[in-house]
Amino acid sequence: MMQTPSLEFKVSVVIVSDYEASTIKSWKVEERMLKAFAAQTFDESFEVLLVDNEQYQANVPDHLYGIVPNLRIVFSSEIQSARLKDYGVELASGELVAVLEADAPPCQNWLQTLVEILRLNPDVAVATGRTSYGTENTYKRVLNLLDRSFDDLGKPGTTPNISNNGAVYRRSVLKEFPYPDAATPFLSSRLRNKLIREAGHKFYFHPDAVTFHEIGGWGFIVDVRRNMGYSDMNTFSNKIGYSAIPGLMKRRLKKELSYCKRLGKQYLRWWDWPLFVTLAPIIPFLEVPGMLDAVQKKEEIPRTAYR
């Protein structure tokens, strides 16, 4: 039975799963996310909306409702994560709305840090933070730098990018800029961020607001990079075609090296550098299949776990 709180809240949290949609759902990822919000240091009441496709409606474990106060678990006929996020925003009551992906739970001060930024800076439309795979081994530290540092300034400040894994928005911005239709959540997010930025809205990054993203093995990396290649071809190429691929690969390598120059000392330990040097030139090649998907005008990325 869906819980419906009678109160309206100044802050809402919308949680959506964007990965590995299937007919079998364990709810363990969502449980971990709800526990992360139960542990937040935020000193006022907020609502949480967990949003998913209606195929899972009959299988919600009862114990989820007791994890965090003011929880609503709601369902939609939509399957794409972008549409589910927009659906959650429609139901949210807060003037500030946090939007997160279920496999990236936040640190304890995440909500407090980002909400405070928006309240102290009325010219800021969106506040975001650092996404981390964890720092306990070389693999995770290197992939943090390669995959997750694109919006990281290394210090608090305005940024041109928003993390799709977790950010707090002014509700008015979310209402004005719903997610554009796209084959992948990577591209949909990038297109929307561009529209918000071009409308003159300011984004702010704070490294203390960390979300901890799940990470898989090589198949996970390949899937991420195929989606990124598809997005790059559709957003950074002057003309979509095979001839654009070498230039996009060069652009990707330059971006990875710029992340290294800006953040390498923060992200890596001295013994991590050999793996970084090995992977950095390989990454552009992993994005080529996605570029080819875009050239061939595929409306879905083959074999991707993202929805």
mmCIF file of C-alpha atoms in Angstrom:
data_model
loop_
_atom_site.group_PDB
_atom_site.id
_atom_site.type_symbol
_atom_site.label_atom_id
_atom_site.label_comp_id
_atom_site.label_asym_id
_atom_site.label_seq_id
_atom_site.Cartn_x
_atom_site.Cartn_y
_atom_site.Cartn_z
ATOM 1 C CA MET A 1 0.000 0.000 0.000
ATOM 2 C CA MET A 2 1.482 3.350 -0.993
ATOM 3 C CA GLN A 3 2.075 5.759 1.871
ATOM 4 C CA THR A 4 0.789 9.266 1.183
ATOM 5 C CA PRO A 5 1.936 11.946 3.635
ATOM 6 C CA SER A 6 -0.492 14.776 4.307
ATOM 7 C CA LEU A 7 2.236 17.394 4.721
ATOM 8 C CA GLU A 8 3.929 19.510 2.111
ATOM 9 C CA PHE A 9 7.695 19.729 2.351
ATOM 10 C CA LYS A 10 10.236 22.367 1.408
ATOM 11 C CA VAL A 11 12.637 19.646 0.238
ATOM 12 C CA SER A 12 11.788 16.530 -1.763
ATOM 13 C CA VAL A 13 13.995 13.613 -2.789
ATOM 14 C CA VAL A 14 13.261 11.659 -5.993
ATOM 15 C CA ILE A 15 15.009 8.297 -6.414
ATOM 16 C CA VAL A 16 14.957 6.324 -9.674
ATOM 17 C CA SER A 17 16.809 3.231 -10.844
ATOM 18 C CA ASP A 18 18.514 3.686 -14.227
ATOM 19 C CA TYR A 19 20.408 0.399 -14.398
ATOM 20 C CA GLU A 20 19.687 -3.279 -15.015
ATOM 21 C CA ALA A 21 15.955 -3.161 -15.416
ATOM 22 C CA SER A 22 14.550 -6.705 -15.352
ATOM 23 C CA THR A 23 11.446 -8.632 -14.375
ATOM 24 C CA ILE A 24 13.187 -9.754 -11.152
ATOM 25 C CA LYS A 25 13.932 -7.062 -8.587
ATOM 26 C CA SER A 26 15.638 -7.701 -5.258
ATOM 27 C CA TRP A 27 15.114 -4.141 -3.900
ATOM 28 C CA LYS A 28 18.523 -4.323 -2.170
ATOM 29 C CA VAL A 29 19.831 -1.288 -4.056
ATOM 30 C CA GLU A 30 16.762 0.726 -3.137
ATOM 31 C CA GLU A 31 17.002 -0.432 0.487
ATOM 32 C CA ARG A 32 20.582 0.779 0.721
ATOM 33 C CA MET A 33 19.591 4.138 -0.764
ATOM 34 C CA LEU A 34 16.722 4.604 1.691
ATOM 35 C CA LYS A 35 19.029 3.787 4.603
ATOM 36 C CA ALA A 36 21.425 6.454 3.350
ATOM 37 C CA PHE A 37 18.632 9.033 3.547
ATOM 38 C CA ALA A 38 17.553 7.806 6.960
ATOM 39 C CA ALA A 39 21.114 8.622 8.082
ATOM 40 C CA GLN A 40 21.221 12.160 6.652
ATOM 41 C CA THR A 41 22.277 14.956 9.007
ATOM 42 C CA PHE A 42 19.699 17.279 7.429
ATOM 43 C CA ASP A 43 17.876 19.010 10.275
ATOM 44 C CA GLU A 44 14.382 19.337 8.799
ATOM 45 C CA SER A 45 11.719 16.978 7.534
ATOM 46 C CA PHE A 46 11.800 16.022 3.859
ATOM 47 C CA GLU A 47 9.838 13.664 1.677
ATOM 48 C CA VAL A 48 11.252 10.763 -0.326
ATOM 49 C CA LEU A 49 9.678 9.483 -3.533
ATOM 50 C CA LEU A 50 10.949 6.145 -4.821
ATOM 51 C CA VAL A 51 9.794 5.850 -8.420
ATOM 52 C CA ASP A 52 9.733 2.779 -10.651
ATOM 53 C CA ASN A 53 7.872 1.007 -13.417
ATOM 54 C CA GLU A 54 4.476 -0.438 -12.528
ATOM 55 C CA GLN A 55 5.630 -4.001 -13.320
ATOM 56 C CA TYR A 56 7.282 -4.031 -9.872
ATOM 57 C CA GLN A 57 4.296 -2.702 -7.941
ATOM 58 C CA ALA A 58 3.169 -6.051 -6.503
ATOM 59 C CA ASN A 59 6.619 -6.992 -5.215
ATOM 60 C CA VAL A 60 7.540 -4.147 -2.851
ATOM 61 C CA PRO A 61 8.867 -5.507 0.467
ATOM 62 C CA ASP A 62 6.865 -4.131 3.384
ATOM 63 C CA HIS A 63 9.970 -3.319 5.412
ATOM 64 C CA LEU A 64 11.019 -0.585 2.942
ATOM 65 C CA TYR A 65 8.296 1.682 4.301
ATOM 66 C CA GLY A 66 9.832 1.683 7.767
ATOM 67 C CA ILE A 67 13.342 2.766 6.737
ATOM 68 C CA VAL A 68 12.902 6.483 6.180
ATOM 69 C CA PRO A 69 10.059 8.830 7.237
ATOM 70 C CA ASN A 70 7.713 10.435 4.710
ATOM 71 C CA LEU A 71 8.334 7.813 2.027
ATOM 72 C CA ARG A 72 6.132 7.344 -0.990
ATOM 73 C CA ILE A 73 6.776 4.488 -3.401
ATOM 74 C CA VAL A 74 5.067 5.369 -6.673
ATOM 75 C CA PHE A 75 4.791 3.658 -10.026
ATOM 76 C CA SER A 76 4.421 4.724 -13.628
ATOM 77 C CA SER A 77 3.826 3.042 -16.956
ATOM 78 C CA GLU A 78 7.124 4.599 -18.102
ATOM 79 C CA ILE A 79 10.274 2.462 -18.236
ATOM 80 C CA GLN A 80 12.978 5.002 -19.171
ATOM 81 C CA SER A 81 14.726 6.484 -16.159
ATOM 82 C CA ALA A 82 14.447 10.034 -17.537
ATOM 83 C CA ARG A 83 10.663 9.757 -17.786
ATOM 84 C CA LEU A 84 10.480 8.230 -14.307
ATOM 85 C CA LYS A 85 12.467 11.155 -12.890
ATOM 86 C CA ASP A 86 10.110 13.648 -14.503
ATOM 87 C CA TYR A 87 7.165 11.700 -13.080
ATOM 88 C CA GLY A 88 8.651 11.884 -9.604
ATOM 89 C CA VAL A 89 9.211 15.621 -9.937
ATOM 90 C CA GLU A 90 5.531 16.074 -10.869
ATOM 91 C CA LEU A 91 4.525 14.413 -7.601
ATOM 92 C CA ALA A 92 7.086 16.168 -5.407
ATOM 93 C CA SER A 93 5.956 19.062 -3.235
ATOM 94 C CA GLY A 94 9.305 20.636 -2.365
ATOM 95 C CA GLU A 95 10.617 23.934 -3.695
ATOM 96 C CA LEU A 96 13.999 22.178 -3.777
ATOM 97 C CA VAL A 97 14.115 18.700 -5.318
ATOM 98 C CA ALA A 98 17.008 16.247 -5.057
ATOM 99 C CA VAL A 99 17.115 13.755 -7.935
ATOM 100 C CA LEU A 100 19.264 10.649 -7.538
ATOM 101 C CA GLU A 101 19.851 7.286 -9.138
ATOM 102 C CA ALA A 102 19.220 4.365 -6.830
ATOM 103 C CA ASP A 103 22.683 2.836 -7.185
ATOM 104 C CA ALA A 104 24.462 5.970 -5.895
ATOM 105 C CA PRO A 105 23.611 6.540 -2.208
ATOM 106 C CA PRO A 106 24.863 9.790 -0.664
ATOM 107 C CA CYS A 107 27.148 10.511 2.271
ATOM 108 C CA GLN A 108 25.500 11.688 5.494
ATOM 109 C CA ASN A 109 25.918 15.425 4.876
ATOM 110 C CA TRP A 110 24.978 15.306 1.184
ATOM 111 C CA LEU A 111 21.500 16.817 1.435
ATOM 112 C CA GLN A 112 22.471 19.422 4.038
ATOM 113 C CA THR A 113 25.463 20.588 1.978
ATOM 114 C CA LEU A 114 23.624 21.011 -1.320
ATOM 115 C CA VAL A 115 20.412 22.485 0.080
ATOM 116 C CA GLU A 116 22.448 25.031 2.028
ATOM 117 C CA ILE A 117 24.270 26.078 -1.165
ATOM 118 C CA LEU A 118 20.979 26.779 -2.931
ATOM 119 C CA ARG A 119 19.524 28.670 0.005
ATOM 120 C CA LEU A 120 22.612 30.840 0.453
ATOM 121 C CA ASN A 121 23.036 31.477 -3.281
ATOM 122 C CA PRO A 122 19.768 32.478 -4.966
ATOM 123 C CA ASP A 123 21.552 32.768 -8.325
ATOM 124 C CA VAL A 124 22.462 29.046 -8.270
ATOM 125 C CA ALA A 125 19.900 26.770 -9.960
ATOM 126 C CA VAL A 126 21.477 23.373 -9.333
ATOM 127 C CA ALA A 127 23.934 22.096 -6.728
ATOM 128 C CA THR A 128 25.842 18.879 -7.312
ATOM 129 C CA GLY A 129 28.704 16.958 -5.738
ATOM 130 C CA ARG A 130 31.359 14.350 -6.281
ATOM 131 C CA THR A 131 30.498 10.845 -7.505
ATOM 132 C CA SER A 132 32.774 8.097 -6.211
ATOM 133 C CA TYR A 133 33.173 4.377 -6.776
ATOM 134 C CA GLY A 134 35.010 4.265 -3.446
ATOM 135 C CA THR A 135 38.712 4.681 -2.721
ATOM 136 C CA GLU A 136 39.712 1.340 -1.225
ATOM 137 C CA ASN A 137 41.669 0.013 -4.221
ATOM 138 C CA THR A 138 43.529 1.111 -7.343
ATOM 139 C CA TYR A 139 40.777 -0.011 -9.729
ATOM 140 C CA LYS A 140 38.172 2.204 -8.076
ATOM 141 C CA ARG A 141 40.460 5.200 -7.668
ATOM 142 C CA VAL A 142 41.519 5.119 -11.322
ATOM 143 C CA LEU A 143 37.949 4.689 -12.578
ATOM 144 C CA ASN A 144 36.862 7.581 -10.371
ATOM 145 C CA LEU A 145 39.271 9.793 -12.275
ATOM 146 C CA LEU A 146 38.410 8.405 -15.705
ATOM 147 C CA ASP A 147 34.630 8.094 -15.346
ATOM 148 C CA ARG A 148 33.442 10.424 -12.619
ATOM 149 C CA SER A 149 35.628 13.526 -12.473
ATOM 150 C CA PHE A 150 34.149 15.442 -15.429
ATOM 151 C CA ASP A 151 32.198 17.803 -13.160
ATOM 152 C CA ASP A 152 34.774 17.890 -10.349
ATOM 153 C CA LEU A 153 36.598 21.167 -9.828
ATOM 154 C CA GLY A 154 38.641 19.823 -6.939
ATOM 155 C CA LYS A 155 37.148 22.579 -4.779
ATOM 156 C CA PRO A 156 33.765 24.279 -4.269
ATOM 157 C CA GLY A 157 32.684 26.546 -7.103
ATOM 158 C CA THR A 158 30.575 27.027 -10.212
ATOM 159 C CA THR A 159 30.794 24.247 -12.787
ATOM 160 C CA PRO A 160 29.540 23.762 -16.362
ATOM 161 C CA ASN A 161 28.313 20.237 -15.610
ATOM 162 C CA ILE A 162 25.756 18.475 -13.411
ATOM 163 C CA SER A 163 26.112 14.920 -12.181
ATOM 164 C CA ASN A 164 23.125 12.829 -13.243
ATOM 165 C CA ASN A 165 23.800 10.560 -10.257
ATOM 166 C CA GLY A 166 22.758 13.171 -7.750
ATOM 167 C CA ALA A 167 21.954 16.872 -7.622
ATOM 168 C CA VAL A 168 19.553 19.242 -5.895
ATOM 169 C CA TYR A 169 17.521 21.488 -8.208
ATOM 170 C CA ARG A 170 15.185 24.383 -7.828
ATOM 171 C CA ARG A 171 11.791 22.949 -8.673
ATOM 172 C CA SER A 172 11.129 25.732 -11.159
ATOM 173 C CA VAL A 173 14.140 24.634 -13.221
ATOM 174 C CA LEU A 174 13.029 20.994 -13.276
ATOM 175 C CA LYS A 175 9.554 22.021 -14.396
ATOM 176 C CA GLU A 176 10.897 24.264 -17.145
ATOM 177 C CA PHE A 177 13.383 21.691 -18.436
ATOM 178 C CA PRO A 178 12.030 18.112 -18.531
ATOM 179 C CA TYR A 179 14.340 15.463 -19.917
ATOM 180 C CA PRO A 180 14.441 15.405 -23.750
ATOM 181 C CA ASP A 181 13.618 12.134 -25.459
ATOM 182 C CA ALA A 182 16.826 10.202 -26.189
ATOM 183 C CA ALA A 183 18.025 6.643 -26.661
ATOM 184 C CA THR A 184 20.084 6.668 -23.468
ATOM 185 C CA PRO A 185 19.902 8.472 -20.103
ATOM 186 C CA PHE A 186 23.462 9.693 -20.735
ATOM 187 C CA LEU A 187 22.382 11.651 -23.800
ATOM 188 C CA SER A 188 19.088 12.820 -22.312
ATOM 189 C CA SER A 189 20.886 14.219 -19.277
ATOM 190 C CA ARG A 190 23.543 15.915 -21.366
ATOM 191 C CA LEU A 191 20.991 17.543 -23.660
ATOM 192 C CA ARG A 192 18.969 18.845 -20.735
ATOM 193 C CA ASN A 193 22.021 20.190 -18.914
ATOM 194 C CA LYS A 194 22.960 22.064 -22.072
ATOM 195 C CA LEU A 195 19.501 23.630 -22.292
ATOM 196 C CA ILE A 196 19.571 24.708 -18.636
ATOM 197 C CA ARG A 197 23.061 26.148 -18.979
ATOM 198 C CA GLU A 198 22.234 28.011 -22.201
ATOM 199 C CA ALA A 199 19.209 29.565 -20.465
ATOM 200 C CA GLY A 200 21.677 31.293 -18.144
ATOM 201 C CA HIS A 201 21.270 29.143 -15.035
ATOM 202 C CA LYS A 202 24.265 28.591 -12.770
ATOM 203 C CA PHE A 203 25.500 25.198 -11.512
ATOM 204 C CA TYR A 204 27.542 24.754 -8.327
ATOM 205 C CA PHE A 205 29.836 21.886 -7.303
ATOM 206 C CA HIS A 206 30.899 20.930 -3.784
ATOM 207 C CA PRO A 207 33.361 18.038 -3.276
ATOM 208 C CA ASP A 208 32.067 17.262 0.226
ATOM 209 C CA ALA A 209 28.682 16.165 -1.150
ATOM 210 C CA VAL A 210 29.609 12.641 -2.247
ATOM 211 C CA THR A 211 27.448 9.913 -3.747
ATOM 212 C CA PHE A 212 28.884 6.401 -3.791
ATOM 213 C CA HIS A 213 28.155 4.743 -7.122
ATOM 214 C CA GLU A 214 28.170 0.983 -7.551
ATOM 215 C CA ILE A 215 30.847 -0.336 -9.902
ATOM 216 C CA GLY A 216 31.087 -3.571 -11.825
ATOM 217 C CA GLY A 217 33.835 -5.226 -13.796
ATOM 218 C CA TRP A 218 34.994 -4.809 -17.373
ATOM 219 C CA GLY A 219 31.497 -5.309 -18.787
ATOM 220 C CA PHE A 220 30.256 -2.369 -16.727
ATOM 221 C CA ILE A 221 33.055 -0.144 -18.063
ATOM 222 C CA VAL A 222 32.346 -1.179 -21.666
ATOM 223 C CA ASP A 223 28.635 -0.442 -21.213
ATOM 224 C CA VAL A 224 29.288 2.998 -19.699
ATOM 225 C CA ARG A 225 31.706 3.929 -22.466
ATOM 226 C CA ARG A 226 29.431 2.757 -25.277
ATOM 227 C CA ASN A 227 26.726 5.031 -23.898
ATOM 228 C CA MET A 228 29.214 7.898 -23.655
ATOM 229 C CA GLY A 229 30.367 7.378 -27.224
ATOM 230 C CA TYR A 230 26.769 7.536 -28.412
ATOM 231 C CA SER A 231 26.251 10.747 -26.459
ATOM 232 C CA ASP A 232 29.493 12.312 -27.728
ATOM 233 C CA MET A 233 28.591 11.698 -31.360
ATOM 234 C CA ASN A 234 25.178 13.289 -30.837
ATOM 235 C CA THR A 235 26.352 16.329 -28.884
ATOM 236 C CA PHE A 236 29.921 17.196 -29.895
ATOM 237 C CA SER A 237 30.108 16.305 -33.583
ATOM 238 C CA ASN A 238 29.347 19.018 -36.136
ATOM 239 C CA LYS A 239 28.107 16.324 -38.486
ATOM 240 C CA ILE A 240 27.164 12.799 -37.437
ATOM 241 C CA GLY A 241 29.200 10.398 -39.553
ATOM 242 C CA TYR A 242 32.097 7.957 -39.637
ATOM 243 C CA SER A 243 34.545 10.750 -40.378
ATOM 244 C CA ALA A 244 33.806 12.325 -36.976
ATOM 245 C CA ILE A 245 35.001 9.287 -35.005
ATOM 246 C CA PRO A 246 38.784 10.021 -34.967
ATOM 247 C CA GLY A 247 38.182 13.588 -33.825
ATOM 248 C CA LEU A 248 35.861 12.453 -31.033
ATOM 249 C CA MET A 249 38.392 9.863 -29.889
ATOM 250 C CA LYS A 250 41.088 12.525 -29.769
ATOM 251 C CA ARG A 251 38.754 14.811 -27.864
ATOM 252 C CA ARG A 252 38.043 12.082 -25.317
ATOM 253 C CA LEU A 253 41.725 11.399 -24.707
ATOM 254 C CA LYS A 254 42.410 15.112 -24.214
ATOM 255 C CA LYS A 255 39.547 15.311 -21.728
ATOM 256 C CA GLU A 256 40.859 12.338 -19.744
ATOM 257 C CA LEU A 257 44.318 13.896 -19.610
ATOM 258 C CA SER A 258 42.851 17.217 -18.477
ATOM 259 C CA TYR A 259 41.084 15.433 -15.614
ATOM 260 C CA CYS A 260 44.421 13.869 -14.716
ATOM 261 C CA LYS A 261 46.182 17.235 -14.688
ATOM 262 C CA ARG A 262 43.453 18.863 -12.589
ATOM 263 C CA LEU A 263 42.673 16.083 -10.129
ATOM 264 C CA GLY A 264 45.290 13.351 -10.396
ATOM 265 C CA LYS A 265 46.978 14.261 -7.112
ATOM 266 C CA GLN A 266 43.629 14.284 -5.316
ATOM 267 C CA TYR A 267 42.328 11.028 -6.753
ATOM 268 C CA LEU A 268 45.362 8.775 -7.164
ATOM 269 C CA ARG A 269 48.177 7.366 -5.087
ATOM 270 C CA TRP A 270 51.585 6.920 -6.627
ATOM 271 C CA TRP A 271 51.059 3.198 -7.237
ATOM 272 C CA ASP A 272 47.793 3.884 -9.128
ATOM 273 C CA TRP A 273 49.475 5.661 -12.031
ATOM 274 C CA PRO A 274 50.456 2.554 -14.066
ATOM 275 C CA LEU A 275 46.799 1.486 -14.346
ATOM 276 C CA PHE A 276 45.734 5.011 -15.275
ATOM 277 C CA VAL A 277 48.414 5.232 -17.972
ATOM 278 C CA THR A 278 47.255 1.848 -19.310
ATOM 279 C CA LEU A 279 43.532 2.634 -19.380
ATOM 280 C CA ALA A 280 43.537 6.267 -20.530
ATOM 281 C CA PRO A 281 44.488 5.518 -24.183
ATOM 282 C CA ILE A 282 42.143 2.492 -24.277
ATOM 283 C CA ILE A 283 39.036 4.409 -23.169
ATOM 284 C CA PRO A 284 38.481 6.246 -26.510
ATOM 285 C CA PHE A 285 38.373 2.913 -28.357
ATOM 286 C CA LEU A 286 35.686 1.617 -25.970
ATOM 287 C CA GLU A 287 33.455 4.506 -27.030
ATOM 288 C CA VAL A 288 33.633 3.720 -30.765
ATOM 289 C CA PRO A 289 30.760 1.158 -30.710
ATOM 290 C CA GLY A 290 28.471 3.841 -29.289
ATOM 291 C CA MET A 291 29.615 6.305 -31.940
ATOM 292 C CA LEU A 292 28.779 3.724 -34.578
ATOM 293 C CA ASP A 293 25.341 3.238 -33.020
ATOM 294 C CA ALA A 294 24.764 6.981 -33.374
ATOM 295 C CA VAL A 295 25.975 7.054 -36.985
ATOM 296 C CA GLN A 296 23.625 4.169 -37.765
ATOM 297 C CA LYS A 297 20.815 6.140 -36.075
ATOM 298 C CA LYS A 298 19.946 3.356 -33.650
ATOM 299 C CA GLU A 299 17.127 4.340 -31.325
ATOM 300 C CA GLU A 300 18.339 1.942 -28.631
ATOM 301 C CA ILE A 301 21.842 0.999 -27.506
ATOM 302 C CA PRO A 302 22.242 -2.764 -28.080
ATOM 303 C CA ARG A 303 22.851 -4.879 -24.971
ATOM 304 C CA THR A 304 23.027 -1.949 -22.594
ATOM 305 C CA ALA A 305 21.845 -2.348 -19.003
ATOM 306 C CA TYR A 306 20.829 1.318 -18.832
ATOM 307 C CA ARG A 307 17.241 2.317 -19.362
#
